[in-house]
Amino acid sequence: MTELLPNYVAGRWQAGSGAGTALIDPVLGTELARVDATGLDLAEAFGFARETGGAALRALTYKERAALLAAVVKVLQANRDAYYEIATANSGTVKNDSAVDIDGAIFTLGQYAKWGDALGEVRALRDGDAARLGKEPVFLSQHLQVPTPGVALFINAFNFPSWGLWEKAAPALLSGVPVIVKPATSTAWLTQRMVRDVVEAGVLPAGALSVICGSSNGLMDQLQGFDVVSFTGSADTGAVIRSHAAVAQRSVRVNIEADSLNSALLLPDAAPGSDAFNLLVREVVREMTVKSGQKCTAIRRILVPAAVYDAAAEAIGAKLAGVTVGNPRNESVRMGSLVSRAQLNAVRQGLEELKAQASVLHDGSQAALVDADPAIAACIGPVLLGARDADAAQRVHDVEVFGPVATLLPYRDVEHAIALAHRGQGSLVTSLYGADEAALGQAAVQLAASHGRVHVITPDVAQAHTGHGNVMPQSLHGGPGRAGGGAELGGLRALDFYHCKSAVQASPAVLAQLGLSGG
Ligand code: NAP
């Protein structure tokens, strides 16, 4: 029998009392480890984090907590090789794709460590300037932010077991809020291992970081008024979280990152063969294939001028044809597997749904796998679909196939293209490709309302841009409407979620004693 990975709660390692759920290598089909949360004393777990962890973190200044993040970075860097092995085994990803998860996490933590260091030796943050409350500046209102005296519960998705933890933990810990992470069961190993390494290194105060692997049963019930919950996953589970009594009745703050029908838009000025056209083709292929398309930010809809539709189909299809799929341990493989056979079935089912309204322009789904048994491995090659009537193909704007699948859609004019992008009902990101800066700027503003991020690619940033789907800590991650309405990252803005806001109304002499950031 494989190892039952213990949970870390209430300051000690605790095994679940059940048989556990097996974590499977999605390429080889073998069992890797088991996870179980049965029988944990959740009240004790949450109480310990809230009281012991919270008190220890709040006793520190922002600068001191930033040093904790820097120490976590060192621990993770020292164990990086082990993380790559786990990612290959449990997520089926090739090295470049594991890097997005592992090195992306380390980079994000490092960035918050730097920002936190600059906040200085303070325990409260200034929120805007003081405003006078009367004619004379003798009685003022100063908004400030302090850490919420609760716990942050993270319920995470299967596709980013590393980054998903640390992109949330960095602002939470920097804010002074202890973390309990519940990774998605299928890929929980990497999260559990990282927490284990950090705990064993002793770099965080007791109670600052806990991990619960396995069932989510009862977690939400533990949440109290000053706690927060940050959820990443499907819209259906997001709705369950939102309607839980903790949120509905106890006002627990909730951040939801759900699914998203992201788009890429080629502007009318970009003819086939132009730099902008080639940049779109490159980015679409990258987005379809990185992590086998299992990225919440991946391009699902490709909007091109009607006159360019055939050329775009051909260019994207030609590049996809060169993508080798199979065992990520084989050096010749460019794209590994999906996280599970269940996910493979979901992708196949989603493809059938889309095919009812779209035709197949490139079909990699039947291609031979490298070094992998198609009866066992959760691998599928990329599939490009196309719908010549972009308005009629409603499912393409509705159904998120969480795999290497995207649909090409022609538009009449920019207005039509923007209307089609909005049909996603709120997305995490859209990317624009063109050389006409004025047209790009106008389109960006029009798309901002329905997108958390607008990524504009002109030929002059071909080498410098950070990628449509790459979530940088400097920029907001989240999106309105269907995308869940969440707001993560975006520099120090991310700390807002873990803070309580208050307006202190007092004389300038009292306000000077508050010890706020920035003097
Ligand atoms: P999921 O099935 O909704 O699961 C997400 C998490 O919720 C898992 O940890 C899951 O635990 C837990 N969960 C399930 N039922 C729950 C309940 N009743 N109460 C509390 N927690 C519960 O989603 P997924 O299949 O893992 O993730 C894929 C989806 O996530 C995709 O739709 C993708 O678009 C979205 N996603 C969004 C973002 C973003 O930032 N917007 C990022 C990544 C992924 P178990 O694993 O134990 O069931």
XYZ file of C-alpha atoms and ligand atoms in Angstrom:
567
model
C 0.000 0.000 0.000
C 1.189 3.531 -0.752
C 1.928 6.165 1.887
C -1.004 7.935 3.503
C 0.061 11.603 3.397
C -0.581 13.224 6.772
C -2.394 16.501 7.301
C -0.747 19.296 9.252
C -3.186 20.954 11.627
C -3.102 22.302 15.179
C 0.681 22.327 15.019
C 1.147 18.597 14.428
C 1.065 15.992 11.673
C -2.143 13.987 11.810
C -3.190 11.088 9.601
C -6.822 10.701 8.615
C -8.538 7.686 10.116
C -10.013 6.424 6.834
C -8.469 4.268 4.097
C -7.831 7.361 1.996
C -8.245 8.373 -1.631
C -5.531 7.246 -4.034
C -3.490 9.823 -5.987
C -2.774 8.407 -9.423
C -0.011 8.939 -11.980
C -2.179 10.050 -14.920
C 0.273 8.671 -17.488
C 1.206 5.309 -15.984
C -2.013 4.724 -14.055
C -0.116 3.710 -10.915
C -1.001 4.715 -7.366
C 1.413 7.269 -5.884
C 0.095 8.044 -2.403
C -3.176 8.436 -0.536
C -4.842 11.331 1.238
C -7.491 11.397 3.921
C -8.986 13.959 6.280
C -11.424 11.698 8.111
C -11.624 12.205 11.852
C -9.600 15.435 12.089
C -10.689 17.761 14.869
C -11.482 20.689 12.580
C -12.594 22.967 15.414
C -9.189 22.509 17.028
C -7.436 22.968 13.661
C -9.150 26.259 12.864
C -8.943 27.500 16.459
C -5.199 26.839 16.635
C -4.527 28.610 13.331
C -6.757 31.543 14.255
C -5.478 32.031 17.779
C -1.892 30.768 17.884
C -0.917 31.412 14.261
C -2.822 34.672 13.955
C -1.456 36.146 17.168
C 2.137 35.267 16.228
C 1.826 36.761 12.760
C 0.106 39.942 13.927
C 2.839 40.501 16.503
C 5.247 41.000 13.596
C 5.550 44.036 11.331
C 4.989 43.891 7.571
C 8.744 43.960 7.054
C 9.227 41.041 9.447
C 6.504 39.039 7.753
C 8.098 39.803 4.375
C 11.248 38.163 5.754
C 9.173 35.048 6.480
C 8.148 34.921 2.820
C 11.782 35.257 1.780
C 12.631 32.341 4.084
C 9.869 30.228 2.492
C 11.345 31.039 -0.929
C 14.697 29.614 0.212
C 13.074 26.403 1.458
C 11.180 25.894 -1.780
C 14.233 26.623 -3.897
C 16.245 24.065 -1.943
C 13.670 21.352 -2.684
C 12.814 22.311 -6.245
C 13.988 19.068 -7.840
C 11.647 16.990 -5.696
C 8.734 19.229 -6.706
C 9.444 18.689 -10.386
C 9.396 14.929 -9.848
C 6.104 15.092 -7.999
C 4.551 17.330 -10.675
C 5.582 14.933 -13.432
C 4.199 11.958 -11.522
C 0.983 13.427 -10.131
C 0.063 16.060 -12.741
C 1.611 14.459 -15.831
C 3.307 17.681 -16.885
C 6.485 18.199 -18.905
C 9.245 20.225 -17.266
C 8.315 23.548 -18.893
C 4.734 23.179 -17.720
C 5.724 22.193 -14.185
C 7.820 25.364 -14.118
C 4.721 27.515 -14.559
C 3.372 26.013 -11.331
C 6.561 25.645 -9.272
C 8.800 28.501 -10.369
C 5.746 30.726 -10.840
C 4.997 30.177 -7.141
C 8.543 30.928 -6.030
C 8.654 34.082 -8.168
C 5.345 35.319 -6.750
C 6.447 34.718 -3.159
C 9.725 36.506 -3.833
C 7.902 39.458 -5.315
C 5.628 39.816 -2.259
C 8.667 39.505 -0.006
C 10.158 42.553 -1.774
C 6.951 44.588 -1.661
C 6.416 43.693 1.981
C 9.953 44.676 2.903
C 9.314 48.142 1.511
C 6.236 48.573 3.730
C 8.566 48.824 6.694
C 8.282 48.258 10.442
C 4.564 49.006 10.726
C 1.537 47.011 11.866
C -1.144 49.028 10.066
C -1.345 50.398 6.541
C -2.385 53.887 5.514
C -5.344 53.777 3.122
C -5.296 57.089 1.278
C -4.647 60.514 2.743
C -6.362 62.023 5.768
C -9.372 64.172 4.892
C -10.498 67.128 6.963
C -13.982 66.767 8.442
C -14.629 70.468 8.947
C -13.493 73.796 7.661
C -10.265 73.769 9.696
C -7.807 70.831 9.592
C -8.195 70.111 13.299
C -10.348 66.987 13.092
C -9.569 64.495 10.329
C -10.609 61.142 8.906
C -7.821 58.698 8.167
C -8.636 55.328 6.613
C -6.359 52.486 7.573
C -6.100 48.753 7.117
C -5.127 46.132 9.675
C -4.935 42.327 9.387
C -8.231 40.536 9.892
C -8.004 38.562 13.172
C -9.191 35.370 11.493
C -7.940 32.542 9.343
C -7.704 32.307 5.548
C -9.095 29.066 4.138
C -7.917 28.252 0.618
C -9.892 25.679 -1.341
C -7.859 25.118 -4.472
C -8.205 23.637 -7.957
C -6.276 20.656 -9.296
C -4.340 22.468 -11.999
C -2.006 24.576 -9.841
C -1.109 22.655 -6.667
C 1.939 24.877 -6.089
C 1.191 28.323 -7.521
C -2.417 28.080 -6.323
C -1.192 27.813 -2.744
C 1.577 30.397 -2.781
C -0.046 33.123 -4.885
C -2.709 33.225 -2.159
C -0.459 32.544 0.835
C 1.998 35.316 -0.074
C -0.484 38.200 0.427
C -2.234 36.393 3.320
C 0.907 35.773 5.367
C 2.283 39.204 4.518
C -0.991 40.662 5.795
C -0.613 38.722 9.038
C -3.319 36.127 8.419
C -2.727 32.384 9.010
C -3.478 29.966 6.182
C -5.250 26.622 5.987
C -4.996 25.123 2.512
C -7.172 22.358 1.167
C -5.726 21.325 -2.207
C -7.814 19.547 -4.832
C -7.582 15.874 -4.011
C -6.280 14.577 -7.353
C -3.019 16.579 -7.237
C -2.694 17.209 -3.482
C 0.752 15.663 -3.171
C 2.764 18.690 -4.309
C 0.904 21.064 -1.980
C 1.306 18.663 0.937
C 5.020 18.211 0.241
C 5.691 21.940 0.038
C 3.894 22.545 3.326
C 5.871 19.661 4.834
C 9.172 21.198 3.751
C 8.255 24.632 5.084
C 7.022 23.204 8.384
C 10.122 21.067 8.804
C 12.362 24.037 8.083
C 10.677 25.845 10.981
C 10.603 29.171 9.177
C 7.012 30.115 10.017
C 5.418 30.605 13.451
C 3.318 27.687 14.753
C -0.191 27.807 13.312
C 0.706 30.071 10.384
C 0.358 27.319 7.776
C -1.804 24.181 7.837
C -2.770 21.675 5.155
C -5.813 19.432 4.992
C -5.822 16.857 2.181
C -8.888 14.918 1.154
C -12.543 15.698 1.656
C -13.736 19.279 2.051
C -16.497 18.100 4.413
C -17.002 20.430 7.339
C -14.347 23.003 6.409
C -16.783 25.808 5.624
C -18.705 25.093 8.846
C -15.661 26.176 10.846
C -15.505 29.669 9.422
C -16.291 32.637 11.668
C -16.948 36.311 11.028
C -13.340 37.499 10.700
C -12.218 34.556 8.567
C -11.921 34.652 4.778
C -12.257 31.919 2.181
C -10.543 31.978 -1.181
C -11.883 29.400 -3.607
C -10.553 28.371 -7.007
C -12.421 25.823 -9.065
C -15.592 25.244 -10.998
C -18.522 27.652 -11.033
C -20.762 24.920 -9.566
C -18.624 24.432 -6.473
C -18.209 28.209 -6.259
C -21.983 28.523 -6.001
C -22.006 25.993 -3.136
C -19.366 28.034 -1.291
C -21.206 31.299 -1.847
C -24.470 29.941 -0.486
C -22.909 28.396 2.626
C -24.134 29.837 5.942
C -20.615 31.035 6.756
C -20.837 33.451 3.835
C -24.575 34.099 3.746
C -25.112 34.506 7.496
C -21.747 35.079 9.153
C -20.429 37.526 6.514
C -17.245 35.559 5.905
C -15.529 37.303 3.019
C -15.204 35.137 -0.054
C -13.035 35.348 -3.158
C -14.056 33.127 -6.042
C -11.993 32.315 -9.106
C -14.146 30.178 -11.351
C -14.087 29.101 -14.962
C -13.670 31.450 -17.892
C -14.064 31.537 -21.672
C -11.011 33.715 -22.377
C -10.418 35.087 -25.841
C -7.691 36.269 -28.181
C -8.537 38.987 -30.690
C -6.661 39.768 -33.882
C -7.382 43.341 -34.941
C -8.524 44.099 -38.519
C -5.201 45.653 -39.514
C -3.319 42.362 -39.083
C -3.106 40.499 -42.396
C -1.967 36.868 -42.664
C 1.805 36.740 -42.416
C 2.045 40.072 -40.572
C 3.930 40.202 -37.289
C 0.693 40.579 -35.322
C -0.881 37.609 -37.101
C 2.148 35.445 -36.346
C 2.136 36.557 -32.715
C -1.496 35.510 -32.353
C -0.790 32.113 -33.903
C 2.169 31.535 -31.589
C 0.240 32.570 -28.496
C -2.831 30.493 -29.336
C -0.718 27.374 -29.822
C 1.146 28.044 -26.588
C -2.071 28.588 -24.647
C -3.713 25.464 -26.049
C -0.772 23.266 -25.157
C 0.806 24.577 -21.923
C -0.384 22.254 -19.136
C -2.515 20.564 -21.820
C -4.798 23.579 -21.795
C -5.639 23.118 -18.108
C -5.135 26.760 -17.272
C -7.986 28.947 -16.107
C -6.519 31.725 -18.260
C -6.061 29.636 -21.438
C -7.387 30.986 -24.737
C -10.671 29.235 -25.527
C -12.031 31.544 -28.264
C -9.955 33.014 -31.084
C -11.576 36.029 -32.746
C -10.240 36.937 -36.184
C -11.468 39.109 -39.094
C -13.672 36.966 -41.383
C -11.235 37.456 -44.263
C -8.426 35.928 -42.187
C -10.366 32.911 -40.858
C -8.989 30.315 -43.309
C -5.411 31.542 -43.080
C -5.582 31.521 -39.266
C -7.029 27.985 -39.241
C -4.228 26.791 -41.469
C -1.426 28.511 -39.555
C -2.616 27.377 -36.121
C -3.343 23.844 -37.356
C 0.131 23.564 -38.927
C 1.806 24.439 -35.628
C -0.443 22.147 -33.587
C 0.453 19.282 -35.909
C 4.025 19.503 -34.621
C 3.071 19.056 -30.960
C 4.155 15.692 -29.593
C 1.956 14.289 -26.841
C 2.611 11.569 -24.304
C 4.796 10.593 -21.371
C 6.346 13.768 -19.913
C 9.453 11.776 -18.937
C 10.302 11.335 -22.623
C 12.459 14.261 -23.800
C 10.751 14.375 -27.199
C 7.330 15.024 -25.662
C 6.137 18.625 -25.716
C 2.725 18.132 -24.069
C 2.058 15.706 -21.223
C -1.286 14.510 -19.966
C -4.408 15.843 -18.324
C -4.533 15.324 -14.557
C -6.758 12.241 -14.609
C -8.827 9.899 -16.696
C -11.889 11.625 -15.244
C -10.610 14.887 -16.678
C -9.932 13.165 -20.011
C -13.537 11.971 -20.095
C -14.753 15.476 -19.252
C -12.668 16.930 -22.114
C -13.983 14.340 -24.578
C -17.535 15.030 -23.472
C -17.017 18.802 -23.740
C -15.575 18.378 -27.224
C -18.690 16.527 -28.339
C -20.829 19.350 -26.973
C -18.863 21.959 -28.897
C -18.776 19.886 -32.057
C -22.565 20.152 -32.235
C -22.041 23.809 -33.161
C -18.487 23.884 -34.525
C -16.450 21.953 -37.041
C -13.050 20.384 -36.487
C -10.201 22.333 -38.101
C -7.351 20.370 -36.573
C -7.833 17.063 -34.780
C -4.953 15.883 -32.612
C -7.268 13.822 -30.410
C -6.600 10.583 -32.268
C -2.858 11.075 -32.781
C -0.453 8.419 -31.515
C 1.002 9.019 -28.051
C 4.731 8.963 -27.386
C 5.726 6.412 -24.780
C 2.234 6.155 -23.292
C -0.606 3.646 -23.475
C -3.790 5.312 -24.759
C -5.844 2.827 -22.728
C -4.225 4.075 -19.510
C -2.783 7.560 -20.007
C -4.961 10.671 -19.642
C -3.375 12.191 -22.753
C -5.137 13.919 -25.601
C -3.668 15.938 -28.458
C -4.834 19.480 -29.242
C -8.080 20.102 -31.103
C -8.860 23.317 -32.985
C -12.529 23.890 -33.709
C -14.101 26.572 -35.842
C -17.568 28.109 -36.196
C -18.176 30.327 -39.215
C -21.288 31.790 -37.603
C -19.820 33.057 -34.346
C -23.160 34.448 -33.137
C -25.086 31.219 -33.583
C -22.505 28.990 -31.882
C -23.710 29.773 -28.350
C -22.037 26.762 -26.710
C -18.632 28.031 -27.751
C -19.267 31.060 -25.530
C -20.703 28.925 -22.715
C -18.875 25.626 -22.398
C -15.373 25.632 -20.957
C -13.521 22.533 -22.119
C -10.640 22.344 -19.647
C -8.073 20.856 -22.000
C -6.141 21.545 -25.242
C -9.172 22.845 -27.111
C -9.966 26.238 -28.641
C -12.438 27.538 -31.216
C -11.754 29.921 -34.087
C -14.482 32.520 -34.679
C -14.725 35.103 -37.489
C -15.969 38.643 -36.847
C -17.295 41.395 -39.165
C -15.793 44.467 -37.530
C -14.228 45.498 -34.220
C -17.611 46.220 -32.664
C -18.711 42.688 -33.480
C -15.450 41.256 -32.113
C -15.886 43.100 -28.826
C -19.494 41.921 -28.565
C -18.304 38.337 -29.081
C -15.615 38.692 -26.404
C -18.310 39.970 -23.986
C -20.347 36.842 -24.720
C -18.045 35.036 -22.275
C -20.098 36.846 -19.598
C -16.974 37.951 -17.755
C -13.535 36.420 -18.282
C -10.135 36.412 -16.637
C -8.174 37.652 -19.637
C -8.327 38.641 -23.274
C -5.364 39.335 -25.526
C -5.272 41.744 -28.461
C -2.909 41.541 -31.427
C -2.251 44.352 -33.884
C 0.023 47.226 -34.781
C -2.453 50.122 -34.695
C -1.901 51.519 -31.212
C -4.923 53.819 -31.265
C -7.278 50.986 -32.238
C -5.720 48.688 -29.639
C -6.061 51.281 -26.902
C -9.717 51.862 -27.696
C -10.483 48.159 -27.789
C -8.643 47.621 -24.491
C -10.840 50.158 -22.710
C -13.990 48.624 -24.180
C -12.948 45.134 -23.079
C -11.867 46.153 -19.593
C -15.395 45.953 -18.172
C -15.708 42.236 -18.811
C -12.086 41.155 -18.318
C -9.837 41.145 -15.274
C -6.836 41.601 -17.521
C -6.340 42.874 -21.087
C -3.038 41.734 -22.582
C -2.086 43.849 -25.598
C 0.573 42.498 -27.934
C 2.184 44.692 -30.570
C 5.196 43.606 -32.627
C 7.511 45.805 -30.533
C 6.762 43.759 -27.384
C 7.046 40.385 -29.135
C 10.008 39.378 -26.982
C 9.134 41.312 -23.836
C 5.488 40.424 -23.223
C 4.789 38.009 -20.418
C 2.246 35.763 -22.154
C -1.545 35.799 -22.422
C -2.065 33.125 -19.790
C 0.814 33.910 -17.479
C -0.452 35.419 -14.258
C 2.032 38.012 -13.048
C 1.852 39.143 -9.402
C 1.947 42.786 -10.550
C -1.408 42.442 -12.339
C -4.894 41.692 -11.127
C -5.946 38.045 -11.386
C -9.674 37.507 -11.423
C -12.591 38.482 -13.556
C -16.173 39.671 -13.268
C -19.359 37.683 -13.786
C -18.831 34.120 -14.822
C -15.127 34.262 -13.882
C -16.271 34.485 -10.258
C -15.842 38.169 -9.465
C -12.603 37.517 -7.601
C -9.554 39.745 -7.256
C -6.167 38.220 -6.527
C -2.659 39.604 -6.916
C -2.228 43.029 -8.529
C 0.633 43.967 -6.206
C -0.303 45.160 -2.739
C -3.977 45.379 -3.768
C -4.125 41.677 -2.937
C -3.690 42.522 0.753
C -7.085 44.246 0.851
C -8.858 40.887 1.030
C -6.974 39.926 4.209
C -7.432 43.269 5.905
C -10.128 45.051 7.865
C -10.670 48.664 6.893
C -11.462 51.380 9.349
C -11.712 55.170 9.378
C -10.097 56.764 12.411
C -11.564 60.213 13.107
C -9.244 62.217 15.314
C -6.935 65.178 15.635
C -3.690 65.311 13.596
C -1.769 64.702 16.826
C -3.579 61.413 17.471
C -3.329 60.328 13.830
C 0.438 60.865 14.019
C 0.553 58.155 16.705
C -1.087 55.435 14.585
C 2.218 54.178 13.203
C 1.013 53.834 9.632
C 3.012 52.969 6.538
C 4.608 55.838 4.665
C 5.409 57.991 7.727
P -13.830 21.794 -8.446
O -14.309 20.429 -8.706
O -14.833 22.862 -8.270
O -12.888 21.672 -7.174
C -12.205 22.769 -6.649
C -11.929 22.562 -5.182
O -13.154 22.567 -4.454
C -11.263 21.219 -4.859
O -10.341 21.420 -3.826
C -12.434 20.378 -4.387
O -12.041 19.321 -3.550
C -13.231 21.409 -3.628
N -14.639 21.076 -3.429
C -15.423 20.247 -4.155
N -16.684 20.252 -3.649
C -16.689 21.095 -2.584
C -17.675 21.510 -1.647
N -18.929 21.072 -1.718
N -17.319 22.382 -0.680
C -16.049 22.855 -0.596
N -15.070 22.481 -1.458
C -15.375 21.627 -2.449
O -12.858 22.308 -9.588
P -11.625 21.535 -10.254
O -12.225 20.525 -11.156
O -10.630 21.114 -9.257
O -10.943 22.702 -11.080
C -11.198 22.966 -12.423
C -11.934 24.269 -12.592
O -11.259 25.305 -11.880
C -11.987 24.749 -14.006
O -13.318 25.073 -14.329
C -11.132 25.989 -14.052
O -11.557 26.979 -14.958
C -11.207 26.484 -12.669
N -10.002 27.225 -12.330
C -10.085 28.560 -12.180
C -8.954 29.293 -11.847
C -9.013 30.771 -11.672
O -8.066 31.332 -11.147
N -10.062 31.430 -12.055
C -7.728 28.640 -11.673
C -7.683 27.281 -11.850
C -8.833 26.576 -12.168
P -11.843 17.830 -4.141
O -10.743 17.906 -5.118
O -11.496 17.040 -2.941
O -13.156 17.464 -4.764
